[in-house]
Coordinates of C-alpha atoms in Angstrom, one line a residue:
Chain A
M1 CA -21.1 11.7 -2.8
S2 CA -23.9 10.3 -1.7
Q3 CA -25.7 12.3 -4.2
A4 CA -23.8 11.1 -6.6
I5 CA -23.7 7.5 -5.7
Q6 CA -28.6 7.9 -5.7
A7 CA -27.4 10.2 -9.3
A8 CA -25.8 7.0 -10.8
T9 CA -27.7 4.1 -9.0
G10 CA -30.9 6.2 -10.8
N11 CA -29.0 6.2 -13.8
R12 CA -27.9 2.4 -14.2
A13 CA -32.4 1.3 -12.9
V14 CA -33.1 3.5 -16.6
R15 CA -30.2 0.7 -18.6
I16 CA -32.1 -2.2 -16.5
G17 CA -35.1 -1.5 -16.7
R18 CA -34.9 -1.7 -20.7
K19 CA -33.7 -5.6 -21.1
P20 CA -33.7 -7.3 -18.0
F21 CA -32.6 -10.4 -19.1
S22 CA -30.7 -9.8 -21.4
L23 CA -27.1 -12.3 -23.1
T24 CA -24.9 -9.7 -22.3
R25 CA -26.1 -8.9 -18.3
V26 CA -25.6 -13.0 -18.1
I27 CA -22.0 -12.6 -19.0
V28 CA -20.8 -9.9 -16.7
I29 CA -22.0 -11.7 -13.9
A30 CA -21.1 -14.7 -14.9
L31 CA -17.7 -12.5 -15.3
L32 CA -18.0 -10.7 -12.5
S33 CA -18.8 -13.7 -10.4
V34 CA -15.0 -15.0 -11.2
L35 CA -13.4 -12.3 -11.2
F36 CA -15.0 -12.7 -6.8
V37 CA -14.1 -16.2 -6.4
T38 CA -10.6 -15.4 -8.0
Q39 CA -9.5 -12.5 -5.1
L40 CA -11.7 -14.6 -2.1
Y41 CA -10.5 -18.3 -2.2
P42 CA -7.2 -18.3 -2.3
L43 CA -8.3 -15.8 1.5
L44 CA -11.1 -19.7 1.7
W45 CA -8.2 -22.2 0.6
L46 CA -6.3 -20.4 3.6
L47 CA -8.4 -21.7 6.2
I48 CA -9.4 -24.5 5.2
Y49 CA -6.1 -25.6 4.5
S50 CA -5.3 -23.8 8.2
L51 CA -7.7 -27.2 9.4
K52 CA -6.3 -30.0 8.2
N53 CA -3.6 -32.4 9.3
N54 CA -0.1 -32.6 7.1
E55 CA -1.7 -35.9 5.8
E56 CA -4.6 -34.1 4.4
I57 CA -2.7 -31.2 3.4
L58 CA -0.3 -33.6 1.3
S59 CA -3.0 -35.4 -0.4
G60 CA -3.8 -33.6 -2.9
R61 CA -6.8 -33.3 -2.8
F62 CA -7.7 -29.1 -2.5
F63 CA -10.6 -29.6 -2.9
S64 CA -11.7 -31.1 -0.4
L65 CA -12.3 -30.8 3.1
P66 CA -10.9 -32.1 6.7
A67 CA -12.1 -35.0 8.1
S68 CA -12.2 -33.4 11.5
P69 CA -11.0 -29.9 11.4
Q70 CA -7.9 -29.5 13.4
W71 CA -8.0 -27.0 16.3
V72 CA -4.9 -28.4 17.3
N73 CA -3.5 -26.0 14.4
F74 CA -4.3 -23.1 16.4
T75 CA -3.5 -24.0 19.9
N76 CA 0.1 -24.7 18.6
A77 CA 0.4 -21.4 16.5
I78 CA -0.6 -19.7 20.1
E79 CA 1.2 -21.9 22.0
S80 CA 4.7 -22.2 20.2
G81 CA 4.2 -18.8 18.0
N82 CA 3.8 -16.3 20.9
Y83 CA 0.6 -14.7 18.7
F84 CA -0.8 -12.3 21.7
K85 CA 3.0 -10.9 22.4
Y86 CA 2.9 -10.0 18.6
L87 CA -0.4 -9.2 18.5
F88 CA -0.3 -7.1 22.0
N89 CA 3.0 -5.4 20.3
S90 CA 1.4 -4.2 17.6
L91 CA -1.6 -3.3 18.8
F92 CA 0.8 -0.9 20.5
V93 CA 3.0 0.6 18.5
T94 CA 0.7 1.3 16.1
S95 CA -1.9 3.3 18.6
V96 CA 1.3 4.9 19.6
T97 CA 2.7 6.0 15.6
M98 CA -1.5 6.8 15.2
I99 CA -0.8 9.5 18.7
G100 CA 1.8 10.9 17.0
V101 CA 0.5 11.2 13.4
L102 CA -2.7 12.9 14.1
L103 CA -1.2 15.2 17.5
L104 CA 1.4 16.6 15.2
S105 CA -0.2 16.7 11.9
T106 CA -3.3 18.7 12.7
L107 CA -1.0 21.1 14.7
T108 CA 1.0 21.6 11.4
S109 CA -1.9 21.5 9.2
F110 CA -3.3 24.3 11.6
A111 CA -0.4 26.5 11.1
I112 CA -0.2 25.7 7.3
G113 CA -3.7 26.3 7.0
R114 CA -4.9 28.7 8.8
F115 CA -2.0 31.2 9.3
R116 CA -1.2 33.7 7.5
W117 CA 2.9 33.2 6.7
R118 CA 5.3 33.4 4.4
Y119 CA 6.1 30.0 4.0
G120 CA 3.2 27.9 4.2
Q121 CA 3.1 27.2 1.1
A122 CA 6.9 25.8 0.2
V123 CA 6.7 24.1 4.2
L124 CA 3.1 22.1 2.0
V125 CA 6.0 21.1 -0.8
L126 CA 8.1 19.7 1.6
F127 CA 6.2 17.3 3.0
L128 CA 4.4 16.5 -0.7
V129 CA 7.8 15.3 -2.4
G130 CA 7.9 13.2 1.2
M131 CA 5.1 11.2 -0.3
M132 CA 7.2 10.0 -3.6
V133 CA 10.4 8.7 -1.0
P134 CA 10.7 5.1 -1.4
M135 CA 10.8 4.0 2.7
Q136 CA 13.4 1.3 1.9
A137 CA 16.0 4.0 1.1
T138 CA 15.9 5.5 4.7
L139 CA 17.0 1.7 6.0
L140 CA 20.2 2.5 6.2
P141 CA 20.9 5.2 7.0
L142 CA 17.9 4.8 9.9
M143 CA 20.2 1.7 11.6
I144 CA 22.8 3.4 11.5
I145 CA 21.1 6.4 13.2
F146 CA 19.5 5.0 15.4
K147 CA 22.3 2.8 16.3
N148 CA 24.3 6.2 17.9
M149 CA 21.6 6.8 19.2
G150 CA 20.9 3.3 21.4
I151 CA 17.3 2.7 20.5
L152 CA 17.6 0.1 18.0
N153 CA 15.8 -2.6 19.0
T154 CA 13.2 -1.0 21.0
H155 CA 9.6 -0.1 19.8
L156 CA 11.0 3.9 19.4
S157 CA 12.9 2.8 16.4
L158 CA 9.8 1.5 15.0
I159 CA 7.0 4.1 15.7
L160 CA 9.4 7.2 15.3
P161 CA 10.3 6.5 11.6
Y162 CA 6.0 4.9 11.1
I163 CA 5.0 8.9 12.7
A164 CA 7.5 10.2 10.4
F165 CA 6.5 8.3 6.3
Q166 CA 2.6 9.2 7.8
T167 CA 3.1 12.6 8.4
P168 CA 3.0 14.5 4.0
I169 CA 0.1 12.1 3.8
A170 CA -1.4 13.7 7.3
V171 CA -0.6 17.5 6.3
F172 CA -2.3 17.3 2.7
I173 CA -5.5 15.8 4.1
L174 CA -5.8 17.6 7.2
S175 CA -4.4 21.6 5.0
G176 CA -6.9 21.1 3.0
F177 CA -9.5 21.0 4.6
M178 CA -8.9 23.2 6.9
K179 CA -8.0 25.3 4.8
S180 CA -11.8 25.2 3.5
I181 CA -12.5 25.9 6.6
P182 CA -14.6 29.7 6.4
H183 CA -12.8 32.2 8.0
E184 CA -16.2 33.8 9.9
I185 CA -15.8 31.4 12.2
E186 CA -13.0 32.4 14.1
E187 CA -13.1 36.0 13.5
S188 CA -15.9 35.7 16.3
A189 CA -13.9 33.8 18.5
V190 CA -10.9 36.0 17.6
V191 CA -13.7 39.1 18.9
D192 CA -14.6 37.2 21.4
G193 CA -11.2 36.6 22.8
A194 CA -10.4 33.3 22.4
G195 CA -6.3 32.7 22.0
I196 CA -4.8 30.9 19.4
F197 CA -4.6 27.1 20.7
R198 CA -8.3 27.4 21.8
I199 CA -9.3 28.2 19.0
F200 CA -7.3 24.9 18.0
R201 CA -8.7 22.5 20.1
S202 CA -12.6 23.9 20.2
I203 CA -13.2 25.6 17.0
I204 CA -10.9 23.2 14.9
L205 CA -10.4 20.6 16.1
P206 CA -13.8 19.7 15.9
I207 CA -14.7 20.2 12.7
S208 CA -12.5 17.7 11.7
V209 CA -12.3 14.7 12.9
P210 CA -13.8 13.2 9.0
P211 CA -10.2 14.2 7.9
M212 CA -9.2 12.7 10.7
M213 CA -10.2 8.7 11.0
T214 CA -9.7 9.0 7.1
V215 CA -6.2 9.4 7.9
C216 CA -7.0 7.1 11.4
I217 CA -7.2 4.6 9.2
L218 CA -4.7 5.3 6.2
T219 CA -2.0 5.2 9.4
F220 CA -4.2 1.8 10.9
I221 CA -3.8 0.1 8.1
N222 CA -0.5 1.0 6.7
I223 CA 1.4 0.7 9.7
W224 CA -0.5 -2.3 11.2
N225 CA 1.2 -4.5 8.1
E226 CA 4.2 -3.1 7.5
Y227 CA 7.2 -5.7 7.9
I228 CA 10.8 -4.3 6.6
L229 CA 11.3 -2.1 9.0
A230 CA 10.1 -3.7 11.4
A231 CA 12.2 -7.0 10.1
T232 CA 15.2 -4.9 10.1
F233 CA 15.4 -2.8 13.5
I234 CA 14.2 -5.3 15.8
S235 CA 15.6 -8.3 16.6
S236 CA 13.7 -9.4 19.9
E237 CA 11.2 -12.4 19.9
R238 CA 9.4 -10.3 23.0
L239 CA 9.4 -6.7 20.4
K240 CA 8.2 -8.5 16.8
T241 CA 5.1 -7.2 15.9
L242 CA 2.4 -9.3 13.7
P243 CA 3.5 -9.3 10.2
F244 CA 7.4 -10.2 10.8
G245 CA 6.4 -12.9 14.2
V246 CA 4.0 -14.4 12.1
N247 CA 7.2 -14.5 8.7
S248 CA 9.5 -15.4 11.3
F249 CA 6.7 -17.8 12.7
V250 CA 6.3 -19.2 9.4
S251 CA 10.3 -19.8 8.3
Q252 CA 10.5 -21.6 11.2
Y253 CA 8.4 -24.7 11.3
S254 CA 8.9 -25.0 7.5
V255 CA 7.0 -28.6 7.8
N256 CA 4.3 -28.2 9.7
Y257 CA 2.1 -26.7 7.4
G258 CA -1.6 -26.6 9.0
A259 CA -0.4 -24.8 12.1
I260 CA 1.9 -22.4 9.0
G261 CA -1.9 -22.2 7.9
A262 CA -3.5 -21.8 10.9
F263 CA -0.6 -18.1 11.9
L264 CA -1.5 -16.2 9.2
V265 CA -5.1 -17.0 9.5
L266 CA -4.3 -15.5 13.0
G267 CA -2.2 -13.1 11.3
A268 CA -4.7 -11.8 9.0
L269 CA -7.7 -11.6 11.7
P270 CA -7.9 -8.7 13.2
V271 CA -7.6 -6.6 10.0
I272 CA -10.2 -8.8 8.4
I273 CA -12.2 -8.3 10.9
I274 CA -12.1 -4.8 11.3
Y275 CA -12.9 -4.7 7.8
F276 CA -15.9 -5.8 7.8
L277 CA -16.7 -3.4 11.0
L278 CA -16.1 -0.5 9.4
A279 CA -15.7 -1.9 5.1
D280 CA -17.0 1.0 3.9
K281 CA -15.4 3.4 6.4
I282 CA -12.1 1.9 5.4
T283 CA -12.5 1.4 1.8
K284 CA -13.9 5.3 1.6
G285 CA -10.4 7.0 3.7
M286 CA -8.2 4.3 1.0
V287 CA -9.8 6.1 -1.4
A288 CA -9.6 9.6 0.7
G289 CA -5.2 8.9 1.0
A290 CA -5.2 7.9 -3.1
V291 CA -6.8 10.8 -4.8
K292 CA -5.1 13.5 -2.2
G293 CA -1.9 11.0 -2.5
Chain B
M1 CA -8.5 35.4 3.6
N2 CA -6.6 34.1 6.9
V3 CA -7.5 35.7 9.6
L4 CA -4.9 34.6 12.7
R5 CA -1.7 36.8 12.1
V6 CA 0.4 35.5 14.9
S7 CA 4.5 36.5 16.7
K8 CA 7.0 33.5 14.7
W9 CA 7.5 31.9 18.3
T10 CA 3.4 30.5 17.4
I11 CA 3.4 29.0 14.3
A12 CA 7.5 27.8 15.4
A13 CA 5.1 25.7 18.3
F14 CA 2.9 23.9 15.8
V15 CA 4.7 23.8 12.8
L16 CA 8.6 22.9 14.6
P17 CA 8.5 19.8 16.0
C18 CA 6.2 17.5 12.8
L19 CA 8.7 18.7 10.7
L20 CA 11.6 18.0 12.6
I21 CA 10.6 14.7 12.4
Y22 CA 9.8 14.8 9.6
V23 CA 12.9 16.3 7.6
G24 CA 15.3 14.7 10.9
L25 CA 13.8 11.1 10.0
V26 CA 13.6 11.4 5.9
F27 CA 15.2 13.8 4.1
V28 CA 18.4 13.2 6.7
P29 CA 18.8 10.1 5.9
I30 CA 17.7 10.2 2.3
L31 CA 20.9 13.3 2.4
V32 CA 23.4 10.8 4.2
S33 CA 22.7 8.0 1.7
I34 CA 23.3 10.4 -0.7
Y35 CA 26.7 10.9 0.9
S36 CA 27.5 7.0 1.7
G37 CA 27.2 6.1 -1.7
L38 CA 30.4 8.5 -2.3
L39 CA 32.1 6.2 0.6
D40 CA 33.4 2.6 1.3
W41 CA 32.1 1.3 3.4
N42 CA 31.0 -1.5 5.2
G43 CA 29.4 0.0 7.9
I44 CA 31.7 -0.9 11.3
G45 CA 35.2 -0.5 10.1
E46 CA 36.4 3.5 8.4
S47 CA 35.0 4.5 5.2
K48 CA 37.3 5.7 3.2
F49 CA 36.2 8.1 0.4
I50 CA 35.5 7.2 -3.4
G51 CA 33.5 9.1 -4.9
L52 CA 31.4 8.6 -7.2
Q53 CA 33.2 4.9 -7.6
N54 CA 29.9 3.0 -6.6
F55 CA 27.6 4.9 -9.5
H56 CA 30.5 3.9 -11.5
K57 CA 30.7 -0.1 -10.9
L58 CA 26.7 0.4 -10.6
L59 CA 25.7 1.5 -13.9
F60 CA 28.8 0.1 -16.1
D61 CA 29.4 -2.7 -13.6
D62 CA 27.4 -4.9 -11.9
P63 CA 25.4 -7.6 -14.1
V64 CA 22.7 -8.0 -11.6
F65 CA 22.2 -4.1 -11.7
W66 CA 20.3 -3.7 -15.0
P67 CA 18.6 -6.7 -15.5
S68 CA 16.9 -5.8 -11.3
V69 CA 15.7 -2.2 -13.1
R70 CA 14.0 -4.0 -16.4
R71 CA 11.9 -6.2 -13.9
T72 CA 11.4 -3.1 -11.9
L73 CA 10.3 -1.2 -14.9
M74 CA 8.6 -4.2 -16.1
F75 CA 6.9 -4.1 -12.3
A76 CA 5.5 -0.9 -13.4
V77 CA 4.3 -1.8 -17.5
F78 CA 2.2 -5.4 -15.8
S79 CA 0.6 -2.5 -12.6
M80 CA -0.7 0.3 -15.4
V81 CA -1.7 -2.6 -17.6
E82 CA -3.5 -3.4 -15.0
I83 CA -5.6 -0.2 -14.8
P84 CA -7.8 0.3 -18.0
V85 CA -8.3 -3.6 -16.3
A86 CA -9.8 -2.6 -12.7
L87 CA -11.1 0.9 -15.2
F88 CA -13.3 -2.2 -17.4
V89 CA -14.6 -4.0 -14.2
A90 CA -15.7 -0.1 -12.9
I91 CA -17.7 0.1 -15.2
L92 CA -19.5 -3.3 -15.4
L93 CA -20.4 -2.7 -11.2
N94 CA -21.7 0.3 -11.9
R95 CA -24.0 -0.3 -15.1
F96 CA -24.5 -3.6 -14.4
I97 CA -24.9 -4.2 -10.8
K98 CA -28.0 -3.5 -8.4
K99 CA -25.6 -2.9 -5.1
P100 CA -22.1 -3.2 -6.2
N101 CA -20.7 -2.0 -3.1
F102 CA -20.6 -5.6 -2.0
L103 CA -18.2 -6.3 -4.5
V104 CA -16.1 -4.1 -4.8
S105 CA -15.1 -4.6 -0.9
S106 CA -14.7 -8.1 -1.6
Y107 CA -12.4 -6.9 -4.6
F108 CA -11.1 -4.7 -2.0
L109 CA -10.1 -7.3 0.5
P110 CA -6.3 -8.2 -0.6
V111 CA -5.4 -4.8 -0.7
I112 CA -5.7 -4.5 3.0
L113 CA -4.1 -7.6 4.7
S114 CA -0.3 -7.2 5.4
V115 CA 2.7 -8.3 2.4
V116 CA 3.5 -10.9 4.6
I117 CA -0.2 -12.7 4.7
I118 CA -0.2 -12.4 1.1
G119 CA 3.5 -14.0 0.6
Q120 CA 3.5 -16.4 2.3
L121 CA -0.1 -17.4 1.4
W122 CA 0.8 -17.5 -2.2
K123 CA 3.9 -19.3 -1.3
T124 CA 1.2 -22.0 0.4
I125 CA -0.4 -21.4 -3.6
Y126 CA 3.3 -22.8 -5.3
N127 CA 4.3 -24.8 -3.1
P128 CA 5.4 -28.4 -5.4
A129 CA 2.0 -30.5 -5.1
A130 CA 3.8 -32.9 -2.7
M131 CA 3.6 -30.1 -0.2
G132 CA 0.0 -29.1 -0.4
G133 CA 0.4 -26.4 -3.2
M134 CA -2.7 -25.8 -4.9
L135 CA -1.5 -24.4 -8.2
N136 CA -0.1 -27.8 -8.9
Q137 CA -2.6 -29.9 -7.5
V138 CA -5.1 -28.0 -9.6
L139 CA -2.6 -28.8 -12.3
E140 CA -2.9 -32.2 -11.5
A141 CA -6.2 -32.3 -11.5
V142 CA -6.7 -31.6 -14.9
H143 CA -4.3 -33.6 -15.2
L144 CA -1.8 -30.6 -16.5
D145 CA 0.4 -31.9 -15.2
S146 CA 3.3 -31.0 -18.1
W147 CA 2.3 -27.3 -15.9
T148 CA 3.8 -28.6 -12.9
R149 CA 7.3 -26.7 -11.8
S150 CA 8.2 -24.6 -8.6
W151 CA 6.9 -22.3 -9.2
L152 CA 9.4 -19.8 -7.4
T153 CA 12.6 -21.2 -7.5
D154 CA 12.3 -21.9 -11.3
P155 CA 14.2 -18.4 -12.5
S156 CA 12.6 -18.6 -15.6
V157 CA 8.7 -18.0 -14.2
A158 CA 9.2 -17.2 -11.0
M159 CA 9.1 -13.4 -11.4
Y160 CA 6.4 -13.7 -13.1
A161 CA 4.1 -16.1 -10.1
L162 CA 5.7 -12.9 -8.3
Y163 CA 4.5 -9.9 -10.6
F164 CA 0.9 -12.1 -10.4
V165 CA 0.3 -11.9 -7.0
A166 CA 0.9 -8.5 -6.7
L167 CA -1.7 -7.2 -9.9
W168 CA -4.1 -10.0 -7.8
Q169 CA -2.9 -8.0 -4.6
Y170 CA -4.0 -4.8 -6.1
L171 CA -7.0 -5.1 -8.8
G172 CA -8.9 -4.4 -5.7
Y173 CA -7.7 -1.1 -5.1
H174 CA -7.9 0.4 -8.5
T175 CA -10.7 -1.7 -8.9
L176 CA -12.6 0.8 -6.2
I177 CA -10.9 3.9 -7.3
Q178 CA -12.1 4.1 -10.5
F179 CA -15.4 3.0 -9.1
T180 CA -15.6 5.9 -7.1
G181 CA -14.3 8.4 -10.1
I182 CA -17.5 7.0 -12.2
Q183 CA -19.3 7.5 -9.5
N184 CA -18.4 10.6 -9.4
I185 CA -19.6 11.9 -13.0
P186 CA -22.8 13.1 -13.2
A187 CA -26.0 11.0 -14.6
D188 CA -27.6 13.9 -16.2
I189 CA -24.4 13.9 -19.5
Y190 CA -25.0 10.7 -19.9
E191 CA -28.8 11.1 -20.1
A192 CA -27.7 13.7 -22.5
A193 CA -26.1 11.4 -24.7
K194 CA -28.6 8.7 -24.6
I195 CA -30.8 11.4 -26.0
D196 CA -28.1 12.4 -28.7
G197 CA -27.8 7.9 -29.3
A198 CA -24.9 7.3 -27.6
D199 CA -25.2 4.8 -25.3
G200 CA -22.9 1.5 -24.0
L201 CA -19.6 1.1 -25.0
Q202 CA -19.9 5.1 -27.1
A203 CA -20.7 6.2 -23.6
D204 CA -17.9 5.1 -22.2
W205 CA -15.2 6.1 -25.1
Y206 CA -16.9 9.5 -25.7
I207 CA -17.1 10.4 -21.1
T208 CA -16.0 8.3 -18.8
L209 CA -12.6 7.2 -20.1
P210 CA -11.9 11.5 -20.6
M211 CA -13.7 12.8 -17.5
N212 CA -12.2 9.6 -15.1
I213 CA -8.6 11.4 -17.2
P214 CA -8.0 12.4 -13.5
I215 CA -8.5 9.3 -11.7
I216 CA -7.4 6.9 -13.7
K217 CA -3.9 9.3 -13.9
I218 CA -4.2 8.7 -9.4
S219 CA -3.9 5.0 -10.6
I220 CA -1.1 5.2 -12.8
V221 CA 0.8 7.0 -10.2
L222 CA 0.3 4.8 -7.3
A223 CA 1.1 2.0 -10.4
F224 CA 4.3 3.2 -11.2
I225 CA 5.9 4.7 -7.5
G226 CA 3.9 1.6 -6.3
S227 CA 6.0 -0.7 -8.5
L228 CA 9.4 1.2 -8.6
Q229 CA 9.0 0.6 -4.6
A230 CA 8.1 -3.1 -4.6
F231 CA 10.0 -5.2 -2.4
D232 CA 9.1 -6.4 0.6
M233 CA 6.4 -9.1 -1.0
I234 CA 9.9 -9.8 -3.1
M235 CA 11.4 -10.2 0.2
V236 CA 8.8 -12.5 1.9
M237 CA 8.8 -14.7 -0.8
T238 CA 11.9 -14.7 -2.3
G239 CA 14.3 -12.6 -1.3
G240 CA 15.2 -12.3 -4.1
G241 CA 16.5 -15.3 -5.2
P242 CA 17.1 -17.8 -6.8
A243 CA 20.2 -16.7 -8.6
H244 CA 19.2 -13.1 -8.3
A245 CA 16.2 -14.4 -11.0
T246 CA 13.4 -11.6 -9.4
D247 CA 16.0 -9.0 -7.5
V248 CA 14.6 -5.6 -8.2
I249 CA 16.3 -2.6 -7.0
S250 CA 15.3 -2.8 -4.3
T251 CA 15.9 -6.7 -3.5
H252 CA 19.8 -5.5 -5.0
M253 CA 19.8 -2.9 -2.4
Y254 CA 19.2 -4.8 0.5
N255 CA 20.9 -7.5 -0.3
M256 CA 23.5 -5.8 -1.3
S257 CA 23.6 -3.4 2.0
F258 CA 22.5 -5.8 4.9
L259 CA 23.7 -9.6 3.5
S260 CA 26.8 -8.9 0.8
M261 CA 27.9 -5.6 4.2
K262 CA 28.4 -3.3 1.7
Y263 CA 27.2 -0.2 2.8
G264 CA 28.8 2.7 0.2
Y265 CA 27.0 0.2 -2.1
G266 CA 23.9 0.0 -0.9
S267 CA 23.6 4.0 -0.8
A268 CA 24.0 4.1 -4.2
I269 CA 21.5 1.8 -5.4
A270 CA 19.0 3.8 -2.8
A271 CA 20.0 7.0 -4.0
F272 CA 19.7 6.1 -8.1
L273 CA 16.1 4.1 -6.7
V274 CA 15.0 8.0 -4.8
V275 CA 16.6 10.0 -8.2
L276 CA 14.1 7.4 -10.7
C277 CA 10.9 7.6 -7.7
L278 CA 10.8 11.9 -8.1
L279 CA 11.9 11.5 -12.4
A280 CA 9.2 9.3 -13.0
T281 CA 6.6 11.4 -10.5
L282 CA 7.8 13.9 -12.5
I283 CA 6.9 12.8 -16.0
I284 CA 3.0 10.7 -14.5
N285 CA 2.2 14.2 -13.5
L286 CA 3.7 16.2 -16.8
V287 CA 2.7 14.0 -19.8
F288 CA -1.3 14.2 -17.4
N289 CA -1.1 18.0 -16.5
R290 CA -0.7 17.5 -21.3
L291 CA -3.6 14.6 -21.5
E292 CA -5.5 17.2 -18.8
K293 CA -5.5 20.0 -20.5
K294 CA -6.5 19.0 -23.8
F295 CA -9.6 17.4 -23.0
T296 CA -11.7 19.5 -20.7

């Protein structure tokens, strides 16, 4: 990958070097800058919006900065909107899902990738089919099943389907990676008398950390942002996850524009912070997920 | 060649936990859903088996259904039209910008935000000017007052307003995918082409495009399946309204099952959606297998 990037960069340098100030280049840079603005300005606008009072928002000067930043919007949003409660719920649900996905999918991928058995490929295909199934088609039956199990309106009713819907891509990525590990590695371990589980834990798992990171990133982005299941299965205020909580807050306080803006900013903040720290890993992970999906 | 010969019980111990959760929570619900499509049931009381009546009503006697299918397909078409744009942007980034990674990750930012944030943000942007909506305020500022409208409650434009948000959010995704694909094309191919006199656009047409076909396929599958499943953004922004003007298959299903309490009927729509998704994947794969054979 890095070699490819270097190669591409070298290739580009040749072309740029030839015509340093061409008109095409100016036009291209202008075009890409416009795109930069259209992709990011709405987010910046939201930030400015969230610091205005209602009067400034309604005045029609969309471009102007607030006279004095209304931090009170943020304190309002946090106090009346249970922000930290939602944040904690999201953290809890997402981390339990991540652990569950990693645990279950590494075990299965190990079996698919490393064991000699007849149905390995069939199981993999079964998981592949699941990637094409739209999650919302299971909303209704899941709701009835969970109601009968008595776990509707608990975090478990979110975590279970989240795990189920994240495992296909996880198994696909991990089993593909594990298959590619040379077999000599475990041959020597077998000779040394290591058991299956020990091979899994001390040899295969440590090697598989990079694809496991990819799985973590994909799971995090998908589950952290999930809205519909949460909005359908959860009804208690104290159990809402962040996207659901943000949405119900926004629908409730429909005239306090500044506070709505503030809550949206707060809702976006965790992901944006993580993205600033890990942008490279996240984009790579998302591409890996897309390419393998 | 796998060296690990293990007993059935070991395999079961490794595979079953995951497989059971997965089959139980993905496949069983889908089968239940297909079966419920044959019932007249409100989800609580007695259910009555009515055969294919729900499907018959859905296909021939539901004024909302076919328009919502058409919107779903339009959604897919718009998302696929976006892919050449993304490819073009990726080519430009790759050729003219020295450090393209910053731009690529900036374009990508909207992708990782929750649909709730994106949906509510754009709802605010689309608001009437008197409620602080940016788009209408911009239009007023440039004296295009006649263009201002309440974008999400005007049935004639609401759906386009939604398409636009989806395109806006996912442009960065497709750009990133195409960009990565282009970076993996070996540079010496371009050099060889240059010696033969093919440069710039010509090189893109004869090298970048065919070499990137597998990557374009990935984008198309993602865009197509994503559009068929388009759901939560519409639920957040309009819920299918005004007067079904923004209903797609999924929102129609949701409204039928959860608001009108027609579980059987909603399940029939869900079954239709599942079949459509599987078919679409199959067809796209077939088409691209042919394309790839032709170009490699």
